[in-house]
PDB file of C-alpha atoms in Angstrom:
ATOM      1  CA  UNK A 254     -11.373  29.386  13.794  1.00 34.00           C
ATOM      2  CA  UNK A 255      -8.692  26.969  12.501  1.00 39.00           C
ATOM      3  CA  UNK A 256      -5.722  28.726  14.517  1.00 37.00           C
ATOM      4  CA  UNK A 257      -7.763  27.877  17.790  1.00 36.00           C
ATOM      5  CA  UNK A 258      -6.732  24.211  17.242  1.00 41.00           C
ATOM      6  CA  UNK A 259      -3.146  24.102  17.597  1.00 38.00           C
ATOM      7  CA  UNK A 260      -1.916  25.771  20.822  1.00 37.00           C
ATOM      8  CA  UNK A 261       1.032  27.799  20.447  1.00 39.00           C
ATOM      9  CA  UNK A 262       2.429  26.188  23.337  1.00 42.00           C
ATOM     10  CA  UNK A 263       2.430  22.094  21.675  1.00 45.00           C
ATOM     11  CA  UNK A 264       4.378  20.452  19.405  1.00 49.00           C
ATOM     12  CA  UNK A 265       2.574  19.978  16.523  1.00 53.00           C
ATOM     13  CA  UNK A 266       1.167  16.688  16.133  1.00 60.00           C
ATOM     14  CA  UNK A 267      -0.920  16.783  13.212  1.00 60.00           C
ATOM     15  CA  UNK A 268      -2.288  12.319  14.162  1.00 64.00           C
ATOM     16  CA  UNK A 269      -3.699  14.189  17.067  1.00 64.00           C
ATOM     17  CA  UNK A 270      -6.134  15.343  15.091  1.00 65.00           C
ATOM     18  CA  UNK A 271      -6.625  12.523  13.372  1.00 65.00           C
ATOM     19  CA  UNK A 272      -7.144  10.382  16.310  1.00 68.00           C
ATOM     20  CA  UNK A 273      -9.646  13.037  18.017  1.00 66.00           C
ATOM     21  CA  UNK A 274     -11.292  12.659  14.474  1.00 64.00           C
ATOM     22  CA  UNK A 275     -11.359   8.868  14.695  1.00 65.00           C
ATOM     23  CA  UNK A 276     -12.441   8.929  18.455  1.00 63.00           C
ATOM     24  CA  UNK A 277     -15.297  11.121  17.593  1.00 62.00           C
ATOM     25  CA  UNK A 278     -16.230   8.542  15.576  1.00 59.00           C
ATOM     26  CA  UNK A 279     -16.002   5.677  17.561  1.00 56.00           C
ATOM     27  CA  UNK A 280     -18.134   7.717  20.214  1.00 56.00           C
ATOM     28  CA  UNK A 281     -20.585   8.359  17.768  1.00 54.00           C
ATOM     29  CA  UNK A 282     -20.808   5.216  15.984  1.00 50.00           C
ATOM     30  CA  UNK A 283     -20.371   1.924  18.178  1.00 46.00           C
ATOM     31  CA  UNK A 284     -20.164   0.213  15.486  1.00 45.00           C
ATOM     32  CA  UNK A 285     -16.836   1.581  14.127  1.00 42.00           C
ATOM     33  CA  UNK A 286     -14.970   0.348  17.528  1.00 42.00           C
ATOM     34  CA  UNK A 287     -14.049  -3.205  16.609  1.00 39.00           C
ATOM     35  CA  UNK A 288     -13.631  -2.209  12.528  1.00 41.00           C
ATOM     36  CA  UNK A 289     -11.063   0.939  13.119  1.00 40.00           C
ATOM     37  CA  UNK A 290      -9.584  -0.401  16.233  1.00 39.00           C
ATOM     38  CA  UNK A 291      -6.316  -2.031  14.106  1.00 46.00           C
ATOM     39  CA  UNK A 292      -5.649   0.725  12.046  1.00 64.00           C
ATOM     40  CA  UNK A 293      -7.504   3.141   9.749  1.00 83.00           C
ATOM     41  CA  UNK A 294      -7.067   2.817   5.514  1.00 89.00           C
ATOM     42  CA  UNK A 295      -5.513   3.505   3.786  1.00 94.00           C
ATOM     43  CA  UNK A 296      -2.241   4.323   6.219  1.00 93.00           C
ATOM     44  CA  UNK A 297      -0.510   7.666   5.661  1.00 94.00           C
ATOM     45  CA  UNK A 298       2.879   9.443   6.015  1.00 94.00           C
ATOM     46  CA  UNK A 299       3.250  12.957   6.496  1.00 95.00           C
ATOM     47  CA  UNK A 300       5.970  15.630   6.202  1.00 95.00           C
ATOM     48  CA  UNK A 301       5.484  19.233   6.775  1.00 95.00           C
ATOM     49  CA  UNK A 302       7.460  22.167   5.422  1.00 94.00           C
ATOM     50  CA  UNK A 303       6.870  25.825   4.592  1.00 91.00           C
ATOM     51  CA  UNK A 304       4.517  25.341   2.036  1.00 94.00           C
ATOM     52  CA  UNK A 305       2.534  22.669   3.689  1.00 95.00           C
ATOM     53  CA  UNK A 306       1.916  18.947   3.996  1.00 96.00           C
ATOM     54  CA  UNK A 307       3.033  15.937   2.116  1.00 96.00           C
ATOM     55  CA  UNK A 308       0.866  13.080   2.145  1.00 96.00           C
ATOM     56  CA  UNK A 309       2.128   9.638   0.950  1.00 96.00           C
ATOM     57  CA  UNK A 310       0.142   6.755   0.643  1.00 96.00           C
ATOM     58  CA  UNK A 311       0.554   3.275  -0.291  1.00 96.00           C
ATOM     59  CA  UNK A 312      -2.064   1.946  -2.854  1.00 97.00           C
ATOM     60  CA  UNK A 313      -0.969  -1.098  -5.191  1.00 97.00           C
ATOM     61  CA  UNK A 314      -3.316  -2.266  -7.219  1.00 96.00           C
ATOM     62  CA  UNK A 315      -4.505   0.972  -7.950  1.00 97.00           C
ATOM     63  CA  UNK A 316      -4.884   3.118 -10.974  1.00 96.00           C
ATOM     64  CA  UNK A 317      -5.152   6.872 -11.409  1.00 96.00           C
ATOM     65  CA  UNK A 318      -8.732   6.561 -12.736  1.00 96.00           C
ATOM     66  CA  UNK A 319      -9.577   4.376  -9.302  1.00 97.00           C
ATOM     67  CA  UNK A 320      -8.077   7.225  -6.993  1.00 97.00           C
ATOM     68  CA  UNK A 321     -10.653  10.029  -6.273  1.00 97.00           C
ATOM     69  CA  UNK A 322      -9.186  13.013  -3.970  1.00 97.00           C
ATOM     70  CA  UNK A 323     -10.783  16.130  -2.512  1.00 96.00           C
ATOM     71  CA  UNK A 324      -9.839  18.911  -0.456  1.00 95.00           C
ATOM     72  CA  UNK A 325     -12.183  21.226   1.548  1.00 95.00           C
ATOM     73  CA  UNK A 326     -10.884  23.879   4.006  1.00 94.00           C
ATOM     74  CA  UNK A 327      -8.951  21.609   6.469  1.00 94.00           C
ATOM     75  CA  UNK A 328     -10.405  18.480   5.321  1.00 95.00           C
ATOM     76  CA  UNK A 329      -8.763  15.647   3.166  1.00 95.00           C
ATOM     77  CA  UNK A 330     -10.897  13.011   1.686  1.00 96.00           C
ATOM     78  CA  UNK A 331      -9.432  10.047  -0.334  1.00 96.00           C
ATOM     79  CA  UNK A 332     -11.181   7.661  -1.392  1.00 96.00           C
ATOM     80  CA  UNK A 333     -10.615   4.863  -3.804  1.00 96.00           C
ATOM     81  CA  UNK A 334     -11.571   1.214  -5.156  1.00 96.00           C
ATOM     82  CA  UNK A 335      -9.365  -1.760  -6.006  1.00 95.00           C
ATOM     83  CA  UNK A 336     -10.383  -4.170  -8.659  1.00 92.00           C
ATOM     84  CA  UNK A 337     -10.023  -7.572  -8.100  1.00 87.00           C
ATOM     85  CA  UNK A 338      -7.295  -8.162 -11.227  1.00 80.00           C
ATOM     86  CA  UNK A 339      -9.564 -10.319 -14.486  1.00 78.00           C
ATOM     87  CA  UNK A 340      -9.202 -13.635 -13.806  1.00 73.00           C
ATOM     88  CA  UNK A 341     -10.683 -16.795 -16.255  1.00 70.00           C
ATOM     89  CA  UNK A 342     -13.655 -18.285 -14.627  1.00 74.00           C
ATOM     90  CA  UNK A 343     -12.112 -21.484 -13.549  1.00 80.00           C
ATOM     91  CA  UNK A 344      -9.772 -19.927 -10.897  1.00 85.00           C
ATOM     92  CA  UNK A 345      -9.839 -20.801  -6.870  1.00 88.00           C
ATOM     93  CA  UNK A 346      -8.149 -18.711  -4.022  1.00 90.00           C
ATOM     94  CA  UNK A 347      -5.004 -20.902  -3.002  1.00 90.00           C
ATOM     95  CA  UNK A 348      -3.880 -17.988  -0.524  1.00 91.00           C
ATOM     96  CA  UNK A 349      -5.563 -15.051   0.163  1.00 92.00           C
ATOM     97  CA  UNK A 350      -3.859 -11.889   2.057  1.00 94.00           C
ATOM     98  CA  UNK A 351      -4.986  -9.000  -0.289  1.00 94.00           C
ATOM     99  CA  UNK A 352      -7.957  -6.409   0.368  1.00 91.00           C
ATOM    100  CA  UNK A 353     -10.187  -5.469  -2.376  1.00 93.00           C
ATOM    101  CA  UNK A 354     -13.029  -3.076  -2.635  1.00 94.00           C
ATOM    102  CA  UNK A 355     -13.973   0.298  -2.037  1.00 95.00           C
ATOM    103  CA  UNK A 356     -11.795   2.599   0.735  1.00 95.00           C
ATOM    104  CA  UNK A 357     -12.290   5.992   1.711  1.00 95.00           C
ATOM    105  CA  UNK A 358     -10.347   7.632   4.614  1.00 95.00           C
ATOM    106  CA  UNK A 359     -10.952  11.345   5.722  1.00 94.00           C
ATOM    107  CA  UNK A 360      -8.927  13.589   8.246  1.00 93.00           C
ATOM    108  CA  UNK A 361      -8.926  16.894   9.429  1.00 94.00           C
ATOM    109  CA  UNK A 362      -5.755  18.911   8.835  1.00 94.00           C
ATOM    110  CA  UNK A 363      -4.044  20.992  11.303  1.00 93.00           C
ATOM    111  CA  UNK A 364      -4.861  24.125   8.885  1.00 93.00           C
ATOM    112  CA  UNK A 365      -6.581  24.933   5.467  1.00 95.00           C
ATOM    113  CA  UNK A 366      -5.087  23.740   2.118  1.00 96.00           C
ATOM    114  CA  UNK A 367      -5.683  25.799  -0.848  1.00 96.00           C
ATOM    115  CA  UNK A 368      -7.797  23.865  -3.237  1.00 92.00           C
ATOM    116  CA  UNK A 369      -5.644  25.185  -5.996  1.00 94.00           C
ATOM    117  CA  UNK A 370      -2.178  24.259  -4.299  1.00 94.00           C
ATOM    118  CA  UNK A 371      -2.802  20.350  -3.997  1.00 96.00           C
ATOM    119  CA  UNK A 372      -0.981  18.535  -6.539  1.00 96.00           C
ATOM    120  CA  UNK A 373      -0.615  14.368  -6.735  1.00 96.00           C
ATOM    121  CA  UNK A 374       1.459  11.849  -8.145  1.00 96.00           C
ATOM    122  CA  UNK A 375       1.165   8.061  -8.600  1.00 96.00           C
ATOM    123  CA  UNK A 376       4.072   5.946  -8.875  1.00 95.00           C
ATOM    124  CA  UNK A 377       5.077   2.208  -8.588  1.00 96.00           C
ATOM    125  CA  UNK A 378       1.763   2.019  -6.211  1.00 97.00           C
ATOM    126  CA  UNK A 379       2.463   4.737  -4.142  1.00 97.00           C
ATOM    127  CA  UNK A 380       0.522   7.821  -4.220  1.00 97.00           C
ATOM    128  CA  UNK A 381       2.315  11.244  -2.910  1.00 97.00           C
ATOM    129  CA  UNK A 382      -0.173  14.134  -1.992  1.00 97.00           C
ATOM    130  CA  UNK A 383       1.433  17.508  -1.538  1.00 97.00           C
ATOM    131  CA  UNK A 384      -0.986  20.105   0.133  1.00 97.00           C
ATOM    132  CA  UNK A 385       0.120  23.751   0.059  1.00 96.00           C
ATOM    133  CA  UNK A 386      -1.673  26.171   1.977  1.00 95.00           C
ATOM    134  CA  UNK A 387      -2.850  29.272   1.245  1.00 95.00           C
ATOM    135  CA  UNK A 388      -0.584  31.622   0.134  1.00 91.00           C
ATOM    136  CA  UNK A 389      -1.677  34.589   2.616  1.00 90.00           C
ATOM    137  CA  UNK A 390      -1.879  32.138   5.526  1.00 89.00           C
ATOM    138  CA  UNK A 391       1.463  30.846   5.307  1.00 87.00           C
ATOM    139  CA  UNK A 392       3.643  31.414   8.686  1.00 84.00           C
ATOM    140  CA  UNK A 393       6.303  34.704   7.594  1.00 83.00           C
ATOM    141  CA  UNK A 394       9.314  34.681   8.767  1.00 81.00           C
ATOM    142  CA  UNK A 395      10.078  38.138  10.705  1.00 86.00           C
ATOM    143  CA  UNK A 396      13.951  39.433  10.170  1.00 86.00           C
ATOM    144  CA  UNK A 397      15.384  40.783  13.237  1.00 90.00           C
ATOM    145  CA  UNK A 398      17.604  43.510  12.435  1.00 88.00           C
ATOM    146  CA  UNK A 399      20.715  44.442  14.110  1.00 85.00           C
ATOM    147  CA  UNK A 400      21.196  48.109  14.369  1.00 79.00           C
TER     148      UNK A 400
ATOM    149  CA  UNK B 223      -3.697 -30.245  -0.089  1.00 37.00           C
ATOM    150  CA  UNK B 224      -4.519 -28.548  -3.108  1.00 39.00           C
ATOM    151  CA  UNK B 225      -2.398 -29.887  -6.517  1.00 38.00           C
ATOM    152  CA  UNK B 226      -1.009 -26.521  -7.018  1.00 41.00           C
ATOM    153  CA  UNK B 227       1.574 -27.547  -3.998  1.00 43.00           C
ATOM    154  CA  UNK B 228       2.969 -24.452  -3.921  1.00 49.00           C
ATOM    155  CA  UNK B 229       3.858 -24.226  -0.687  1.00 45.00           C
ATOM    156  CA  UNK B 230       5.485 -20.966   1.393  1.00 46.00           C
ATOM    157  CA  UNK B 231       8.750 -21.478   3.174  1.00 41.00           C
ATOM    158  CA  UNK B 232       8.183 -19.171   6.196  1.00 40.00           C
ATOM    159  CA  UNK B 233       4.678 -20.180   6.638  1.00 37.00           C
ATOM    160  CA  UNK B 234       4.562 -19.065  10.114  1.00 37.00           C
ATOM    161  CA  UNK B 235       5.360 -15.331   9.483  1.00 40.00           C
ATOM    162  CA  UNK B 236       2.259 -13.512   9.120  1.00 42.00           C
ATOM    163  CA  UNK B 237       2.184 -10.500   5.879  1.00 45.00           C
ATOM    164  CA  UNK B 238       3.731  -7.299   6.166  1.00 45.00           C
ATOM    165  CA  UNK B 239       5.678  -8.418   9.017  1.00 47.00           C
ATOM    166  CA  UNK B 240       9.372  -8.033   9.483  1.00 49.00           C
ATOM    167  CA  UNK B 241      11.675 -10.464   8.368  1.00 47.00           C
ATOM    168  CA  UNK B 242      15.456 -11.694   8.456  1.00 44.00           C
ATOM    169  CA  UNK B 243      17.025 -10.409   5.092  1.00 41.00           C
ATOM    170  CA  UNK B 244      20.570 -10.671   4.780  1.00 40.00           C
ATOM    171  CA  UNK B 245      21.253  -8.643   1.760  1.00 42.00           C
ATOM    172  CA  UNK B 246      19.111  -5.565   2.343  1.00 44.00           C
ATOM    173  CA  UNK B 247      20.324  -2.716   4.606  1.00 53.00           C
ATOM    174  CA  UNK B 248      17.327  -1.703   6.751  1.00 64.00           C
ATOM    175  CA  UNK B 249      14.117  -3.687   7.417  1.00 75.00           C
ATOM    176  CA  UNK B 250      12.665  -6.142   5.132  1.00 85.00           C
ATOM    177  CA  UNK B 251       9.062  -7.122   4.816  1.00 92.00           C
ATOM    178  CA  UNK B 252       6.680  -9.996   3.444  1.00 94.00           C
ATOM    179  CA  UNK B 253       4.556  -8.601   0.673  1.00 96.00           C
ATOM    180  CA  UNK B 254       1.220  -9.061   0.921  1.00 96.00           C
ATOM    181  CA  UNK B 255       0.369 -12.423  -1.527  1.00 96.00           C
ATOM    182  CA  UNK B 256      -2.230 -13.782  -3.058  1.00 95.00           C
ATOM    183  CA  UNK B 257      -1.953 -17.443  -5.009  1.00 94.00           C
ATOM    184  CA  UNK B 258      -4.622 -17.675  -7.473  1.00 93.00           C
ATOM    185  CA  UNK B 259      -5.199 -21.193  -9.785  1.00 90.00           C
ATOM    186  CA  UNK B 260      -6.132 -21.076 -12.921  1.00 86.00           C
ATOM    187  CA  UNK B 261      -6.460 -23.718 -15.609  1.00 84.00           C
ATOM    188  CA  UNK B 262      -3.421 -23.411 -16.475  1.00 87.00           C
ATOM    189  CA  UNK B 263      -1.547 -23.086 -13.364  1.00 90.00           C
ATOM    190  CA  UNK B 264      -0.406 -20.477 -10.689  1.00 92.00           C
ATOM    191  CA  UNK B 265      -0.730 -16.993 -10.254  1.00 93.00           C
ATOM    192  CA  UNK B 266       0.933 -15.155  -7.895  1.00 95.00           C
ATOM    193  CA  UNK B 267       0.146 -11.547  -6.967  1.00 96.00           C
ATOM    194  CA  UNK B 268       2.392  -9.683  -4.461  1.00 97.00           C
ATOM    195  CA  UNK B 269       1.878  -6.111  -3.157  1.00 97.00           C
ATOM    196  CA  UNK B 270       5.039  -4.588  -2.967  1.00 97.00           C
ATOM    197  CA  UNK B 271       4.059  -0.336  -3.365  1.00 97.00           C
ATOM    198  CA  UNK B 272       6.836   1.741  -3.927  1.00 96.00           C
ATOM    199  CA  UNK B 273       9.294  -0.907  -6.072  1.00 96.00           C
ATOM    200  CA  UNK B 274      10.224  -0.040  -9.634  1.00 94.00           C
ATOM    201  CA  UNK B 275       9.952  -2.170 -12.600  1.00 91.00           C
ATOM    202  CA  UNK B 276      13.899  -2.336 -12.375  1.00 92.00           C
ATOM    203  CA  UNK B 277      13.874  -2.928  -8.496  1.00 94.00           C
ATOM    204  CA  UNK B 278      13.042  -6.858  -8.950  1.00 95.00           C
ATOM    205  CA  UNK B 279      14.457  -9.656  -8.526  1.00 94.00           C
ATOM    206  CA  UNK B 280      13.135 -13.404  -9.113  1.00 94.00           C
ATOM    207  CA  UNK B 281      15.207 -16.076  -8.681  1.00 93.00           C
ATOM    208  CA  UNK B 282      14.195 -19.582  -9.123  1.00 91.00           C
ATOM    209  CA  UNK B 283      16.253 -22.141  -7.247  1.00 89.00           C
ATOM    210  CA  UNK B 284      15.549 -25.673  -7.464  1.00 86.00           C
ATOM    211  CA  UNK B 285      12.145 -25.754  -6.255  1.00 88.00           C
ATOM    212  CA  UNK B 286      12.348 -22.911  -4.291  1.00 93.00           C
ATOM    213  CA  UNK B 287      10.924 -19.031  -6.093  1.00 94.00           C
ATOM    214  CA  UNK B 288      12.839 -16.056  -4.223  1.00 94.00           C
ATOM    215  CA  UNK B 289      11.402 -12.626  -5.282  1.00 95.00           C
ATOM    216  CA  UNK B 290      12.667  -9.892  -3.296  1.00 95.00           C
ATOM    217  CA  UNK B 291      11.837  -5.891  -4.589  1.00 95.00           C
ATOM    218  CA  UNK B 292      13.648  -2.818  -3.661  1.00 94.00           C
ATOM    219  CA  UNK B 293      11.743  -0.074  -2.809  1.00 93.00           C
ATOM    220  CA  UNK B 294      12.248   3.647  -3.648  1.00 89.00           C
ATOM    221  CA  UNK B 295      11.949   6.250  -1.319  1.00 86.00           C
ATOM    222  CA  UNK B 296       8.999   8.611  -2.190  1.00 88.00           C
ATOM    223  CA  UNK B 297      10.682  12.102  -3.287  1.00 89.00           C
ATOM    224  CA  UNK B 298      10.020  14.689  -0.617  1.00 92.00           C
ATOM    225  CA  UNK B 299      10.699  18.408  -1.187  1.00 92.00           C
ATOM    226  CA  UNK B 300      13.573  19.614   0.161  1.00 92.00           C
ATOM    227  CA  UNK B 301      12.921  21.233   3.727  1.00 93.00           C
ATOM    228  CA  UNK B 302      10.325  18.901   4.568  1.00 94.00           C
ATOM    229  CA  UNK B 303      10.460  17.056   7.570  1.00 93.00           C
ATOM    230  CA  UNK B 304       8.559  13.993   9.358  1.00 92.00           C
ATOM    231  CA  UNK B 305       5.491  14.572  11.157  1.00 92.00           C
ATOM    232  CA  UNK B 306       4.087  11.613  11.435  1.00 89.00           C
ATOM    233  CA  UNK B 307       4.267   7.894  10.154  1.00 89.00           C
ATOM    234  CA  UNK B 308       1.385   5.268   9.707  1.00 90.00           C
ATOM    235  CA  UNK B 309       2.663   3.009   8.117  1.00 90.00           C
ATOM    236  CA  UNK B 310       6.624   1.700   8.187  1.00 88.00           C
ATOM    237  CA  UNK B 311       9.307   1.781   4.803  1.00 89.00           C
ATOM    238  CA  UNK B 312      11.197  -1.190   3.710  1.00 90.00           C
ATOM    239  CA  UNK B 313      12.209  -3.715   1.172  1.00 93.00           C
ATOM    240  CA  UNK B 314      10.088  -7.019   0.094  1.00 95.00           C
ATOM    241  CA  UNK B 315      11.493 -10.293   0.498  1.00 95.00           C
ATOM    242  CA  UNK B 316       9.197 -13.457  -0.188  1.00 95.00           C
ATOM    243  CA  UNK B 317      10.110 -17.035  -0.891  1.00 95.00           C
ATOM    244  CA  UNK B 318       7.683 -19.569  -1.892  1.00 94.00           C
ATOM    245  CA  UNK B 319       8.006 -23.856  -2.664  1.00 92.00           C
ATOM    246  CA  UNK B 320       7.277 -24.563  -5.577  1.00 89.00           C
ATOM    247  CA  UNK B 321       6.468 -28.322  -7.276  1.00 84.00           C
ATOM    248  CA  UNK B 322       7.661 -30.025 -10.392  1.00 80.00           C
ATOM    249  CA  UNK B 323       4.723 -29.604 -12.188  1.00 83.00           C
ATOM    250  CA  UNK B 324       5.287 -25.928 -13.226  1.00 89.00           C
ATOM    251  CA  UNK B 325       7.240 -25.423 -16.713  1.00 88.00           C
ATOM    252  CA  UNK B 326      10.227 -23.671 -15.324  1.00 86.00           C
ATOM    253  CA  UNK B 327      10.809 -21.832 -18.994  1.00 88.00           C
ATOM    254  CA  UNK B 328       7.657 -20.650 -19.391  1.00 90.00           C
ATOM    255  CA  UNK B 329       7.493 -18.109 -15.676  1.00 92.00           C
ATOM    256  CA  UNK B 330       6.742 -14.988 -16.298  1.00 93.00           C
ATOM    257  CA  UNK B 331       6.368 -12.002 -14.272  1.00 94.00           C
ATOM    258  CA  UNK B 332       4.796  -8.380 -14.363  1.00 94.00           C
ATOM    259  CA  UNK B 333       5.392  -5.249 -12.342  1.00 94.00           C
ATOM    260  CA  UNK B 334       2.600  -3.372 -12.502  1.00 94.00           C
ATOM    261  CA  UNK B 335       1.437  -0.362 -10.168  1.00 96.00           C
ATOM    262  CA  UNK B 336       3.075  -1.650  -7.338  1.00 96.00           C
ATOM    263  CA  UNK B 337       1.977  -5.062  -7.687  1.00 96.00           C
ATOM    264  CA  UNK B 338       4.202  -7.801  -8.728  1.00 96.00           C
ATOM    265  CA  UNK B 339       2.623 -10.899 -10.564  1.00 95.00           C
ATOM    266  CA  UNK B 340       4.597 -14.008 -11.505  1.00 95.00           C
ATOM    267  CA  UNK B 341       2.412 -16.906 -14.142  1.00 94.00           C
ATOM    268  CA  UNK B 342       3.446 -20.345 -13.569  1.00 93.00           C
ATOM    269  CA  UNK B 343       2.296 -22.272 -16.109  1.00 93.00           C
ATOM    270  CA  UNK B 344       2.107 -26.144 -15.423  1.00 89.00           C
ATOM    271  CA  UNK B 345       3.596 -28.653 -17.953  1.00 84.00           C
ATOM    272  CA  UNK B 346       1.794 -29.787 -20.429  1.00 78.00           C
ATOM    273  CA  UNK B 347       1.257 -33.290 -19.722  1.00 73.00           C
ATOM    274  CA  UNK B 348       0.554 -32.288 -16.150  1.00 64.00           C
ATOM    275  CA  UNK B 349      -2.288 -29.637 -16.893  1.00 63.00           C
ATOM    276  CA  UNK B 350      -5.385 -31.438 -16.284  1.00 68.00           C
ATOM    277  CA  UNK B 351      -7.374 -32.806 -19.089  1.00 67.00           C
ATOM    278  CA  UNK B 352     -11.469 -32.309 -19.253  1.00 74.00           C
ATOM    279  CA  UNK B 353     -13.310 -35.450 -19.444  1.00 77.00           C
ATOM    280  CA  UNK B 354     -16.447 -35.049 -21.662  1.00 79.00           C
ATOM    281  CA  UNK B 355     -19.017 -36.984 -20.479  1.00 84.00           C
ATOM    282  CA  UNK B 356     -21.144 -37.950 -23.615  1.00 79.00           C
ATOM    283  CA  UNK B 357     -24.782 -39.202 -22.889  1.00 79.00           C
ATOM    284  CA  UNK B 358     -25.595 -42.889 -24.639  1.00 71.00           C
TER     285      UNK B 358
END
């Protein structure tokens, strides 16, 4: 069960599932040590609030119709290609400090997201998830009254 | 040395790393660059996610191409808080050297999806010529 996961008595850290994700893979694929060890991509930002999660994400380059996001249960997949930008043939590399290719990044959440409640925006090269949960498994607030 | 000669300032400071700014409030960073030479000149493509089309600024100085890019803070809902940050925010600040050989009048520059590009076309009489060879 998803509740198990976060202990009522922790701070909520939601990397620290991330980074039990990424050991996990490291553990099971050697491989992945010396590749993920700087950092995984694309990076993220997140916010929290009583609806959910906001993701935000920096991809320049990018288009909408490059971007490819899914959502299942507690798990966030977003993957993505950049395009190396149409060039004549007669060009040569004086500097070289941009990544091309295909990404794709996925992490566990610290809860489900309602498929229907994820909305994104792209802007200037910056892409902003924002990942509501389900409506019946959102935290209540409970009034204390004062008699 | 490649006959494009354009040629970075702060060579020594690697991308996306912090860097002195004086103008900017808050950190400053070195956009990620790529110089690309075509026939008929320079390209230059800088990643600088998050700046607006009206957030740039290019100044050409002499020899010397400034383009700095003000970024915009990513709208969060109201009530939302921090909780947890890969990656760091800041401004883009980037000078590069540039030769004589570029048409100063001609620069032109892009902002597109985060990515700034700036054209450089090289003088005329500079750009170099193809040399058919004719069999005989």
């Amino acid at each position: 069960m998803f509740v198990n996961r976060i202990s009522p008595w922790e701070t909520w850290d939601p990397f620290r599932e991330i980074n039990q994700l990424q050991e996990e893979m490291n553990r099971n694929y050697p491989s992945f040590r010396n590749r993920r060890s700087a950092s995984a991509y694309p990076r993220f930002n997140v916010w929290e609030g009583a609806d959910g999660l906001v993701i935000t994400t920096e991809l320049p380059g990018l288009t909408v119709d490059d971007i490819d996001i899914s959502v299942e249960g507690d798990v966030l997949t977003l993957k993505g290609e950049k395009h190396l930008p149409e060039m004549d043939e007669k060009h040569s590399f004086v500097r070289k400090e941009r990544d091309f290719g295909k990404f794709s990044r996925t992490v566990r959440l610290p809860y489900r997201i309602d498929p229907n409640g994820v909305s994104a925006k792209f802007n200037n090269g910056v892409l902003t998830l924002k990942l509501n949960r389900p409506e019946e498994e959102k935290p209540k607030k409970i009034q204390v009254n004062v008699e | 040395m490649t006959n494009t000669e354009v040629v970075e300032k702060k060579t020594e400071s690697a991308p996306s790393e912090k860097t002195e700014h004086p103008g900017y409030e808050g950190q400053s960073y070195l956009p990620k660059t790529d110089i690309i030479e075509t026939v008929d000149g320079v390209t230059i493509w800088a990643e600088m996610p998050g700046v607006g089309n009206d957030a740039v600024d290019i100044v050409l100085e002499k020899n010397v191409l400034t383009i700095e890019g003000r970024i915009q803070e990513p709208a969060i809902p109201e009530g939302y808080g921090p909780k947890g940050h890969e990656y760091p925010l800041g401004h883009y600040y980037r000078t590069f050297k540039l030769s004589n050989e570029f048409d100063r009048d001609t620069i032109q520059a892009q902002m597109k999806n985060g990515v700034l590009s700036v054209t450089l076309p090289r003088h005329k009489e500079v750009a170099p010529k193809r040399i058919e060879v004719t069999q005989g």
